[in-house]
């Protein structure tokens, strides 16, 4: 039992204000849970860092009420997708890949999968949206406050922090602690979370700069431009990468270095030389804003919690930026955890519900760390197609690149290999299934006894909607009066929702008795399915039922009507809440 009187008391203390911490605070405050954020820094992110924001994250932000604020500031999807491979921005183009859902067939899949669109929202713009909304809804926020240590007991966690402004330490008492303190997480280390993998497998430098590159980019709008040039083959990226932060004047370069030799001296002259090499035009004015070195990591935690301490984001999955999965997975971690904390804190659920956080999110973390690191290796065939990996003089390397323009069978084969190598990068830039196909297996999911049919197509490239327990509720457009809305808009908001149809009166009655939100879909009901999309996707009859969790995941499914609907629904809810 805790005996010493703490200086500050809250329900949930969050260490870290990045995507995981900020979204945890936003969700908790949206649900009415008292929470406090401490960050060692004096400000929010001041560099672009993470940026790709996928459809699942946009669905989360939609439910939390900040989707419009993100859309207003983000680079829209149609300006993201001409991923270009070139010798420099001003130099020769080697090929392009329609990316981030901009291939017409992939865009159709995106439109069918979600009411949202992916976008490019740099972290220094995303964090203020999340934090401002969290504070407006009740989060207490403390800058320049360093986490030092924690002790926990059966009733809560006592955290010691240092105020960097005053220079003194004080204690915060919370019922639960969330460590969202990034890739060098002290909370995760203090909690003793077991990890697999290693840190520092390769080195990279970020260089943020301003330059008007409209004439080299606006005709082929993209988030990423990959530059294959002699000297750009070391480090974790495999090529020089020019990333658009703001079209078409604010940029960030990612440039590899030999991690065994240590990071280069990041002088302005060094940064400008790299920028000039990748732009390929010495006449354009360039202003270097910042530069920093970092290492590529390949590490994930096997469990995300220890007692009353939970970790999220980079604290538990550390990987390169390939596939744009970092902030997305971090925000989704927090969203998974927040509703569970809310229900446990209010006494609706047993603390056993919190065990499902690790069970559900750790497999996702393992998957995305593996996928992101694999994507780095999948850049090598682009180099191999042009014979750029073997030690050669810069002149020979340039000759190899030029040889793709020759006549003859060898040059034709080289062009074919280059096209295939670029197309294969779809596993990094169009991995729709990686974004949306997460399926949960935990005590917060009640199996319905049907065999898992698996996936009809490549589960990394293609999203496959399903109403199976453990899958995300499929998106379909419904109408309600003059409104058109997604099935996803009928659920969430921190509550469980029952979805049924005509003939499902027993399910609706049971929902009312249990105090659950209820959605009845059918002609003449509150919600109608005019396109028939829901009928095709739901995998139950009109009289069947889905019990959907606050995070939009299906918890329980029953194919048809049931005389004992009340008992079945009550038992399923009890299992999910850990009360069985």
C-alpha positions as semicolon CSV with decimal commas, in nm:
position;residue;x (nm);y (nm);z (nm)
1;X;0,000;0,000;0,000
2;X;0,108;0,357;-0,074
3;X;0,169;0,564;0,239
4;X;0,376;0,874;0,149
5;X;0,155;1,160;0,032
6;X;0,229;1,239;-0,337
7;X;0,260;1,592;-0,471
8;X;0,022;1,533;-0,765
9;X;-0,256;1,277;-0,816
10;X;-0,417;1,162;-1,142
11;X;-0,580;0,850;-1,283
12;X;-0,337;0,793;-1,570
13;X;0,011;0,941;-1,606
14;X;0,158;0,944;-1,957
15;X;0,531;0,988;-2,009
16;X;0,599;1,131;-2,357
17;X;0,409;1,365;-2,588
18;X;0,478;1,202;-2,925
19;X;0,207;1,031;-3,134
20;X;0,151;0,751;-2,879
21;X;0,144;0,972;-2,571
22;X;-0,054;1,254;-2,728
23;X;-0,319;1,022;-2,873
24;X;-0,345;0,833;-2,543
25;X;-0,412;1,164;-2,368
26;X;-0,665;1,266;-2,633
27;X;-0,856;0,938;-2,613
28;X;-0,857;0,931;-2,233
29;X;-0,975;1,291;-2,206
30;X;-1,239;1,225;-2,471
31;X;-1,362;0,938;-2,253
32;X;-1,361;1,154;-1,940
33;X;-1,059;0,991;-1,773
34;X;-0,833;1,220;-1,569
35;X;-0,482;1,209;-1,714
36;X;-0,154;1,397;-1,712
37;X;0,127;1,412;-1,968
38;X;0,488;1,486;-1,881
39;X;0,758;1,540;-2,142
40;X;1,125;1,612;-2,086
41;X;1,122;1,857;-2,377
42;X;1,033;2,225;-2,368
43;X;0,819;2,199;-2,681
44;X;0,646;1,952;-2,907
45;X;0,825;1,801;-3,209
46;X;1,019;2,066;-3,401
47;X;1,113;1,844;-3,698
48;X;0,889;1,654;-3,944
49;X;0,982;1,298;-3,829
50;X;0,689;1,060;-3,890
51;X;0,450;1,166;-4,165
52;X;0,259;0,892;-4,352
53;X;-0,088;0,871;-4,194
54;X;-0,279;0,565;-4,309
55;X;-0,650;0,495;-4,329
56;X;-0,676;0,308;-3,999
57;X;-0,515;0,599;-3,814
58;X;-0,748;0,842;-3,990
59;X;-1,040;0,626;-3,871
60;X;-0,909;0,656;-3,515
61;X;-0,874;1,034;-3,551
62;X;-1,224;1,048;-3,702
63;X;-1,367;0,873;-3,395
64;X;-1,171;1,105;-3,164
65;X;-1,304;1,411;-3,344
66;X;-0,987;1,556;-3,496
67;X;-0,994;1,415;-3,850
68;X;-1,093;1,749;-4,004
69;X;-0,808;1,935;-3,831
70;X;-0,559;1,685;-3,970
71;X;-0,702;1,698;-4,322
72;X;-0,683;2,078;-4,315
73;X;-0,306;2,073;-4,261
74;X;-0,195;1,750;-4,429
75;X;-0,067;1,701;-4,780
76;X;-0,354;1,517;-4,952
77;X;-0,324;1,167;-5,093
78;X;-0,321;1,270;-5,459
79;X;0,003;1,467;-5,405
80;X;0,180;1,174;-5,235
81;X;0,206;0,900;-5,487
82;X;0,453;0,940;-5,776
83;X;0,738;0,773;-5,592
84;X;1,027;0,850;-5,823
85;X;1,365;0,681;-5,867
86;X;1,624;0,910;-6,023
87;X;1,993;0,997;-6,034
88;X;1,909;1,337;-5,879
89;X;1,598;1,554;-5,884
90;X;1,744;1,748;-6,173
91;X;1,896;1,437;-6,327
92;X;1,768;1,132;-6,509
93;X;1,453;0,956;-6,402
94;X;1,484;0,579;-6,374
95;X;1,121;0,498;-6,308
96;X;0,819;0,568;-6,090
97;X;0,576;0,372;-5,876
98;X;0,220;0,485;-5,816
99;X;0,221;0,474;-5,436
100;X;0,018;0,532;-5,121
101;X;-0,306;0,430;-5,289
102;X;-0,262;0,637;-5,603
103;X;-0,261;0,343;-5,842
104;X;-0,619;0,343;-5,980
105;X;-0,684;-0,016;-5,872
106;X;-0,536;0,042;-5,527
107;X;-0,730;0,369;-5,492
108;X;-1,051;0,178;-5,558
109;X;-0,954;-0,063;-5,281
110;X;-0,890;0,234;-5,050
111;X;-1,230;0,382;-5,132
112;X;-1,400;0,050;-5,059
113;X;-1,210;-0,010;-4,736
114;X;-1,272;0,306;-4,536
115;X;-1,458;0,636;-4,517
116;X;-1,118;0,804;-4,474
117;X;-0,824;0,884;-4,698
118;X;-0,461;0,851;-4,608
119;X;-0,255;1,169;-4,606
120;X;0,090;1,306;-4,525
121;X;0,084;1,480;-4,187
122;X;0,434;1,560;-4,055
123;X;0,479;1,495;-3,685
124;X;0,550;1,858;-3,600
125;X;0,201;1,939;-3,730
126;X;0,027;1,627;-3,596
127;X;0,141;1,658;-3,235
128;X;-0,015;2,003;-3,178
129;X;-0,350;1,882;-3,315
130;X;-0,354;1,587;-3,075
131;X;-0,217;1,776;-2,774
132;X;-0,435;2,086;-2,817
133;X;-0,749;1,872;-2,838
134;X;-0,639;1,665;-2,538
135;X;-0,578;1,974;-2,324
136;X;-0,908;2,127;-2,433
137;X;-1,081;1,811;-2,312
138;X;-0,905;1,796;-1,976
139;X;-0,549;1,664;-2,006
140;X;-0,298;1,826;-1,768
141;X;0,024;1,885;-1,963
142;X;0,374;1,949;-1,827
143;X;0,673;2,042;-2,044
144;X;1,035;2,025;-1,922
145;X;0,947;1,744;-1,683
146;X;1,180;1,444;-1,681
147;X;1,065;1,098;-1,580
148;X;1,312;0,956;-1,326
149;X;1,166;0,633;-1,183
150;X;0,853;0,455;-1,069
151;X;0,743;0,220;-0,794
152;X;0,415;0,034;-0,808
153;X;0,191;-0,148;-0,563
154;X;-0,149;-0,314;-0,577
155;X;-0,331;0,021;-0,585
156;X;-0,125;0,233;-0,821
157;X;0,207;0,373;-0,939
158;X;0,419;0,644;-0,781
159;X;0,639;0,826;-1,031
160;X;0,926;1,057;-0,950
161;X;0,986;1,337;-1,198
162;X;1,225;1,630;-1,219
163;X;1,112;1,981;-1,310
164;X;1,386;2,105;-1,545
165;X;1,283;2,467;-1,495
166;X;1,294;2,465;-1,112
167;X;1,550;2,187;-1,082
168;X;1,361;1,997;-0,814
169;X;1,195;1,657;-0,800
170;X;0,839;1,570;-0,707
171;X;0,610;1,267;-0,712
172;X;0,299;1,189;-0,912
173;X;0,060;0,921;-0,796
174;X;-0,145;0,750;-1,070
175;X;-0,359;0,442;-1,090
176;X;-0,183;0,354;-1,416
177;X;0,133;0,465;-1,597
178;X;0,179;0,476;-1,975
179;X;0,537;0,485;-2,104
180;X;0,525;0,654;-2,443
181;X;0,878;0,789;-2,417
182;X;1,012;0,677;-2,752
183;X;1,287;0,454;-2,885
184;X;1,511;0,496;-2,581
185;X;1,226;0,441;-2,337
186;X;1,335;0,456;-1,975
187;X;0,990;0,345;-1,864
188;X;1,010;0,027;-2,074
189;X;1,357;-0,042;-1,936
190;X;1,249;0,016;-1,577
191;X;0,946;-0,206;-1,633
192;X;1,177;-0,483;-1,755
193;X;0,982;-0,550;-2,074
194;X;1,151;-0,837;-2,265
195;X;1,259;-0,747;-2,619
196;X;1,373;-0,928;-2,933
197;X;1,615;-0,781;-3,189
198;X;1,881;-0,516;-3,172
199;X;1,936;-0,143;-3,196
200;X;2,170;0,045;-3,426
201;X;2,179;-0,189;-3,726
202;X;2,256;0,099;-3,966
203;X;2,307;0,475;-3,962
204;X;2,116;0,761;-4,123
205;X;2,118;1,139;-4,121
206;X;1,811;1,362;-4,150
207;X;1,864;1,701;-4,311
208;X;1,570;1,944;-4,306
209;X;1,595;2,224;-4,559
210;X;1,401;2,483;-4,754
211;X;1,427;2,514;-5,132
212;X;1,180;2,583;-5,407
213;X;1,195;2,256;-5,601
214;X;0,869;2,310;-5,789
215;X;1,024;2,268;-6,132
216;X;1,160;1,924;-6,042
217;X;0,867;1,789;-5,844
218;X;0,529;1,950;-5,912
219;X;0,483;1,759;-6,240
220;X;0,540;1,428;-6,057
221;X;0,401;1,505;-5,709
222;X;0,524;1,269;-5,443
223;X;0,607;1,230;-5,078
224;X;0,933;1,048;-5,163
225;X;1,201;1,079;-5,429
226;X;1,470;0,811;-5,423
227;X;1,810;0,919;-5,554
228;X;2,049;0,649;-5,674
229;X;2,385;0,814;-5,698
230;X;2,740;0,701;-5,620
231;X;2,798;0,744;-5,248
232;X;2,435;0,690;-5,147
233;X;2,455;0,316;-5,095
234;X;2,557;0,301;-4,727
235;X;2,327;0,303;-4,429
236;X;1,983;0,169;-4,370
237;X;1,802;0,346;-4,651
238;X;2,003;0,213;-4,945
239;X;1,977;0,538;-5,141
240;X;1,953;0,907;-5,082
241;X;1,591;0,990;-5,004
242;X;1,436;1,331;-5,064
243;X;1,110;1,363;-4,873
244;X;0,856;1,638;-4,926
245;X;0,749;1,802;-4,601
246;X;0,545;2,085;-4,756
247;X;0,483;2,100;-5,132
248;X;0,716;2,208;-5,287
249;X;0,940;2,422;-5,070
250;X;1,010;2,235;-4,744
251;X;1,205;1,909;-4,757
252;X;1,394;1,649;-4,562
253;X;1,678;1,432;-4,689
254;X;1,761;1,094;-4,541
255;X;2,121;0,997;-4,612
256;X;2,302;0,687;-4,492
257;X;2,632;0,664;-4,312
258;X;2,850;0,373;-4,204
259;X;2,733;0,306;-3,850
260;X;3,060;0,127;-3,764
261;X;3,256;0,446;-3,839
262;X;3,021;0,671;-3,643
263;X;2,804;0,962;-3,750
264;X;2,959;1,232;-3,970
265;X;3,027;1,581;-3,840
266;X;2,693;1,748;-3,912
267;X;2,822;2,087;-4,018
268;X;2,614;2,317;-4,237
269;X;2,871;2,264;-4,513
270;X;2,831;1,886;-4,491
271;X;2,452;1,912;-4,497
272;X;2,453;2,150;-4,794
273;X;2,686;1,921;-4,989
274;X;2,447;1,629;-4,945
275;X;2,148;1,844;-5,040
276;X;2,326;1,970;-5,353
277;X;2,423;1,617;-5,457
278;X;2,066;1,491;-5,437
279;X;1,903;1,795;-5,597
280;X;2,157;1,804;-5,878
281;X;2,117;2,179;-5,934
282;X;2,371;2,410;-5,770
283;X;2,184;2,726;-5,870
284;X;1,874;2,678;-5,652
285;X;1,891;2,864;-5,318
286;X;1,898;2,622;-5,024
287;X;1,855;2,693;-4,653
288;X;1,947;2,411;-4,417
289;X;1,720;2,420;-4,111
290;X;1,855;2,129;-3,908
291;X;2,041;1,800;-3,931
292;X;2,052;1,501;-3,699
293;X;2,192;1,149;-3,696
294;X;1,991;0,840;-3,600
295;X;2,020;0,465;-3,624
296;X;1,799;0,207;-3,787
297;X;1,660;-0,034;-3,527
298;X;1,514;-0,382;-3,548
299;X;1,360;-0,448;-3,207
300;X;1,020;-0,523;-3,056
301;X;0,889;-0,599;-2,709
302;X;0,730;-0,937;-2,647
303;X;0,492;-0,792;-2,389
304;X;0,377;-0,434;-2,346
305;X;0,296;-0,420;-1,977
306;X;0,416;-0,500;-1,628
307;X;0,154;-0,469;-1,357
308;X;0,004;-0,122;-1,377
309;X;0,266;0,004;-1,622
310;X;0,193;-0,004;-1,995
311;X;0,417;0,102;-2,283
312;X;0,319;0,214;-2,632
313;X;0,470;0,341;-2,954
314;X;0,845;0,338;-3,017
315;X;0,897;0,230;-2,658
316;X;0,789;-0,119;-2,767
317;X;0,851;-0,131;-3,144
318;X;1,159;0,027;-3,300
319;X;1,212;0,009;-3,673
320;X;1,308;0,216;-3,978
321;X;1,055;0,451;-4,141
322;X;0,992;0,210;-4,430
323;X;0,620;0,157;-4,501
324;X;0,535;0,464;-4,292
325;X;0,416;0,252;-4,000
326;X;0,569;0,422;-3,695
327;X;0,325;0,692;-3,585
328;X;0,031;0,490;-3,720
329;X;0,108;0,191;-3,500
330;X;0,180;0,422;-3,205
331;X;-0,156;0,599;-3,230
332;X;-0,335;0,266;-3,272
333;X;-0,157;0,126;-2,963
334;X;-0,289;0,415;-2,756
335;X;-0,640;0,383;-2,898
336;X;-0,648;0,013;-2,809
337;X;-0,537;0,081;-2,453
338;X;-0,741;0,391;-2,372
339;X;-1,092;0,243;-2,382
340;X;-0,979;-0,052;-2,172
341;X;-0,834;0,179;-1,907
342;X;-1,156;0,379;-1,909
343;X;-1,376;0,076;-1,847
344;X;-1,149;-0,064;-1,576
345;X;-1,118;0,270;-1,397
346;X;-1,495;0,320;-1,390
347;X;-1,547;-0,034;-1,262
348;X;-1,732;-0,162;-1,569
349;X;-1,456;-0,408;-1,657
350;X;-1,224;-0,631;-1,459
351;X;-0,853;-0,540;-1,456
352;X;-0,811;-0,862;-1,658
353;X;-0,928;-0,663;-1,962
354;X;-0,595;-0,477;-1,954
355;X;-0,409;-0,804;-2,020
356;X;-0,560;-0,804;-2,370
357;X;-0,360;-0,492;-2,463
358;X;-0,035;-0,690;-2,494
359;X;-0,214;-0,989;-2,643
360;X;-0,358;-0,775;-2,922
361;X;-0,091;-0,516;-2,992
362;X;0,238;-0,706;-2,944
363;X;0,178;-0,924;-3,254
364;X;0,112;-0,608;-3,455
365;X;0,435;-0,452;-3,328
366;X;0,630;-0,762;-3,422
367;X;0,474;-0,762;-3,770
368;X;0,551;-0,400;-3,848
369;X;0,910;-0,415;-3,721
370;X;0,966;-0,719;-3,943
371;X;0,792;-0,559;-4,240
372;X;0,975;-0,226;-4,215
373;X;1,318;-0,388;-4,195
374;X;1,232;-0,627;-4,477
375;X;1,138;-0,331;-4,696
376;X;1,490;-0,192;-4,665
377;X;1,632;-0,508;-4,816
378;X;1,377;-0,497;-5,095
379;X;1,541;-0,182;-5,231
380;X;1,853;-0,381;-5,325
381;X;1,704;-0,526;-5,650
382;X;1,675;-0,170;-5,786
383;X;2,051;-0,133;-5,742
384;X;2,116;-0,485;-5,870
385;X;1,918;-0,419;-6,188
386;X;2,162;-0,138;-6,269
387;X;2,470;-0,324;-6,139
388;X;2,536;-0,058;-5,874
389;X;2,629;-0,277;-5,576
390;X;2,970;-0,409;-5,683
391;X;3,273;-0,189;-5,597
392;X;3,330;0,033;-5,902
393;X;3,447;0,379;-5,995
394;X;3,183;0,656;-6,010
395;X;3,241;0,668;-6,387
396;X;3,163;0,299;-6,423
397;X;2,853;0,332;-6,206
398;X;2,725;0,613;-6,426
399;X;2,799;0,404;-6,733
400;X;2,596;0,119;-6,585
401;X;2,300;0,352;-6,535
402;X;2,334;0,483;-6,891
403;X;2,349;0,133;-7,034
404;X;1,976;0,087;-6,977
405;X;1,924;0,315;-7,279
406;X;2,122;0,093;-7,516
407;X;1,984;-0,134;-7,784
408;X;2,030;-0,509;-7,766
409;X;1,914;-0,798;-7,550
410;X;2,132;-0,714;-7,246
411;X;1,997;-0,359;-7,220
412;X;1,641;-0,481;-7,271
413;X;1,688;-0,731;-6,989
414;X;1,827;-0,455;-6,767
415;X;1,522;-0,237;-6,834
416;X;1,294;-0,530;-6,754
417;X;1,474;-0,604;-6,427
418;X;1,456;-0,237;-6,328
419;X;1,081;-0,220;-6,395
420;X;1,024;-0,536;-6,191
421;X;1,242;-0,414;-5,904
422;X;1,056;-0,083;-5,881
423;X;0,717;-0,255;-5,907
424;X;0,814;-0,489;-5,620
425;X;0,844;-0,185;-5,392
426;X;0,464;-0,199;-5,372
427;X;0,529;-0,402;-5,057
428;X;0,656;-0,081;-4,902
429;X;0,449;0,187;-5,072
430;X;0,114;0,013;-5,133
431;X;0,091;-0,235;-4,845
432;X;-0,279;-0,183;-4,788
433;X;-0,317;-0,510;-4,602
434;X;-0,041;-0,425;-4,357
435;X;-0,233;-0,106;-4,281
436;X;-0,576;-0,260;-4,231
437;X;-0,568;-0,638;-4,187
438;X;-0,481;-0,659;-3,816
439;X;-0,683;-0,937;-3,653
440;X;-0,690;-0,964;-3,275
441;X;-0,689;-1,284;-3,073
442;X;-0,742;-1,226;-2,700
443;X;-0,987;-1,268;-2,414
444;X;-1,156;-0,948;-2,538
445;X;-1,269;-1,138;-2,849
446;X;-1,529;-1,416;-2,838
447;X;-1,473;-1,673;-3,119
448;X;-1,790;-1,776;-3,302
449;X;-1,676;-2,130;-3,379
450;X;-1,642;-2,080;-3,754
451;X;-1,316;-2,178;-3,923
452;X;-1,085;-1,890;-4,018
453;X;-1,094;-1,876;-4,398
454;X;-0,762;-1,689;-4,411
455;X;-0,695;-1,442;-4,689
456;X;-0,786;-1,481;-5,054
457;X;-0,499;-1,259;-5,173
458;X;-0,163;-1,145;-5,042
459;X;-0,250;-1,016;-4,691
460;X;0,028;-0,757;-4,698
461;X;-0,080;-0,596;-5,025
462;X;-0,457;-0,634;-5,006
463;X;-0,711;-0,550;-4,738
464;X;-0,978;-0,813;-4,685
465;X;-1,276;-0,694;-4,480
466;X;-1,438;-0,937;-4,241
467;X;-1,694;-0,933;-3,962
468;X;-1,519;-1,220;-3,784
469;X;-1,460;-1,159;-3,413
470;X;-1,119;-0,997;-3,384
471;X;-1,147;-0,814;-3,717
472;X;-1,220;-0,446;-3,768
473;X;-1,583;-0,371;-3,851
474;X;-1,613;-0,353;-4,232
475;X;-1,685;-0,012;-4,379
476;X;-2,002;0,031;-4,583
477;X;-2,196;0,347;-4,665
478;X;-2,537;0,369;-4,499
479;X;-2,806;0,636;-4,502
480;X;-3,004;0,782;-4,215
481;X;-3,263;1,026;-4,341
482;X;-3,072;1,266;-4,564
483;X;-2,735;1,176;-4,412
484;X;-2,485;0,935;-4,564
485;X;-2,249;0,781;-4,313
486;X;-2,013;0,489;-4,269
487;X;-2,084;0,186;-4,056
488;X;-1,774;0,300;-3,867
489;X;-1,952;0,625;-3,782
490;X;-2,224;0,430;-3,598
491;X;-1,977;0,275;-3,352
492;X;-1,693;0,396;-3,128
493;X;-1,725;0,703;-2,904
494;X;-1,598;0,496;-2,612
495;X;-1,895;0,259;-2,608
496;X;-1,994;-0,091;-2,715
497;X;-2,244;-0,109;-3,003
498;X;-2,482;-0,382;-3,114
499;X;-2,547;-0,400;-3,489
500;X;-2,843;-0,600;-3,616
501;X;-3,118;-0,582;-3,877
502;X;-3,482;-0,661;-3,942
503;X;-3,570;-0,969;-3,738
504;X;-3,305;-0,891;-3,479
505;X;-3,549;-0,747;-3,226
506;X;-3,428;-0,986;-2,955
507;X;-3,074;-0,855;-3,000
508;X;-3,197;-0,495;-2,988
509;X;-3,396;-0,564;-2,672
510;X;-3,095;-0,729;-2,512
511;X;-2,878;-0,431;-2,604
512;X;-3,125;-0,196;-2,439
513;X;-3,129;-0,408;-2,121
514;X;-2,749;-0,404;-2,110
515;X;-2,729;-0,030;-2,175
516;X;-2,551;-0,073;-2,508
517;X;-2,586;0,144;-2,817
518;X;-2,785;-0,031;-3,087
519;X;-2,784;0,012;-3,464
520;X;-3,063;-0,152;-3,666
521;X;-3,002;-0,155;-4,041
522;X;-3,284;-0,219;-4,287
523;X;-3,566;-0,062;-4,491
524;X;-3,770;0,176;-4,279
525;X;-3,527;0,154;-3,986
526;X;-3,301;0,428;-3,852
527;X;-3,021;0,315;-4,082
528;X;-3,069;0,185;-4,437
529;X;-2,838;0,003;-4,678
530;X;-2,942;0,150;-5,015
531;X;-2,640;0,020;-5,208
532;X;-2,655;-0,326;-5,055
533;X;-2,291;-0,292;-4,952
534;X;-2,353;-0,384;-4,590
535;X;-2,553;-0,692;-4,686
536;X;-2,258;-0,812;-4,894
537;X;-2,000;-0,751;-4,621
538;X;-2,172;-0,835;-4,293
539;X;-2,145;-1,219;-4,312
540;X;-2,457;-1,258;-4,094
541;X;-2,829;-1,265;-4,175
542;X;-3,067;-0,973;-4,125
543;X;-3,157;-1,116;-3,785
544;X;-2,795;-1,179;-3,682
545;X;-2,582;-0,960;-3,462
546;X;-2,238;-0,806;-3,422
547;X;-2,115;-0,672;-3,089
548;X;-1,858;-0,402;-3,171
549;X;-1,602;-0,277;-2,921
550;X;-1,527;0,091;-2,858
551;X;-1,226;0,064;-3,093
552;X;-1,440;-0,058;-3,385
553;X;-1,333;-0,422;-3,359
554;X;-1,588;-0,703;-3,361
555;X;-1,605;-0,872;-3,020
556;X;-1,889;-1,120;-3,081
557;X;-2,087;-1,245;-3,381
558;X;-2,399;-1,457;-3,413
559;X;-2,527;-1,542;-3,758
560;X;-2,904;-1,529;-3,701
561;X;-3,188;-1,476;-3,457
562;X;-3,170;-1,629;-3,109
563;X;-3,445;-1,690;-2,856
564;X;-3,185;-1,651;-2,581
565;X;-3,033;-1,337;-2,727
566;X;-3,017;-1,170;-2,386
567;X;-2,815;-1,450;-2,233
568;X;-2,581;-1,482;-2,530
569;X;-2,511;-1,110;-2,551
570;X;-2,469;-1,075;-2,175
571;X;-2,226;-1,367;-2,159
572;X;-2,025;-1,236;-2,454
573;X;-2,000;-0,889;-2,302
574;X;-1,901;-1,041;-1,968
575;X;-1,621;-1,239;-2,132
576;X;-1,490;-0,933;-2,313
577;X;-1,495;-0,726;-1,994
578;X;-1,313;-0,998;-1,802
579;X;-1,609;-1,057;-1,568
580;X;-1,671;-1,424;-1,648
